[in-house]
């Protein structure tokens, strides 16, 4: 959720299981007060906030400490998601999320688990070699600091590259739990817009495999086939380690939560 999604959280709170982790974004058009208010709302409704730390958006160490301190004050600093962020040029001293991790500040403000980014289909602006080196370095740095970690991935429509990426993660000796980014049910046009924005594969064959067609953009699509197929692949490859899902709520928090509940416990 974003800082602006508090009303959507309130609307969906009765269908989200207690204790669910809910990520709170760090957007350039939102301020500290909005981010803290969103994390507070997550806590108030019995969920676990995972505030994002956008390294390249931080203008100074003081800003990072102010943010972490405010999170700690409300009891929302235990879990965070450290990500590089969008700006082409860092706005302060942190070039990437590894710089934030290596700062040593996270533990000082009560952080116990750090999510880090994974890109099963690569990144439009970063080479594969750089992505792999960064993932290995971050996993190693967190382990050395005694912090728990989770790899949280970009969303995808195609299970094949996702499964290949999971296999390579494990072959590289990274045993960190993985949460695969999964789009919640949303309008097809909206899903395609996000795919173009983040460099996610969405050609005709991929979206057909996912469960919708590029010739009919007026409907909605959910991840039923994606989740079912990925589950089968993981069952056939027991060396995959701990792999769960992370939902991107493009169609809204409530729609995603209701889909997940119905998928696990189908209505008669």
Short mmCIF file of C-alpha atoms in Angstrom, two decimals, residues 120 156 158-170 180 226 229-241 243:
data_model
loop_
_atom_site.label_atom_id
_atom_site.label_comp_id
_atom_site.label_asym_id
_atom_site.label_seq_id
_atom_site.Cartn_x
_atom_site.Cartn_y
_atom_site.Cartn_z
CA UNK A 120 13.42 -12.90 -12.07
CA UNK A 156 5.76 -11.59 -13.22
CA UNK A 158 5.39 -16.14 -16.69
CA UNK A 159 6.33 -18.98 -14.34
CA UNK A 160 9.18 -20.27 -16.52
CA UNK A 161 11.72 -17.45 -15.95
CA UNK A 162 10.60 -17.24 -12.32
CA UNK A 163 11.38 -20.91 -11.75
CA UNK A 164 14.71 -20.63 -13.60
CA UNK A 165 15.63 -17.66 -11.42
CA UNK A 166 14.71 -19.49 -8.19
CA UNK A 167 16.91 -22.39 -9.30
CA UNK A 168 19.86 -20.07 -9.94
CA UNK A 169 19.40 -18.32 -6.58
CA UNK A 170 19.76 -21.67 -4.82
CA UNK A 180 7.51 -14.21 -5.55
CA UNK A 226 0.18 -18.50 -12.40
CA UNK A 229 1.51 -23.63 -12.22
CA UNK A 230 4.23 -22.23 -9.93
CA UNK A 231 3.06 -24.45 -7.08
CA UNK A 232 3.36 -27.50 -9.32
CA UNK A 233 6.84 -26.53 -10.46
CA UNK A 234 8.01 -26.03 -6.89
CA UNK A 235 6.60 -29.40 -5.88
CA UNK A 236 8.65 -31.03 -8.65
CA UNK A 237 11.82 -29.26 -7.49
CA UNK A 238 12.19 -29.80 -3.72
CA UNK A 239 15.57 -28.05 -3.64
CA UNK A 240 13.84 -24.70 -4.17
CA UNK A 241 13.78 -23.96 -0.45
CA UNK A 243 9.18 -19.90 -1.52
#
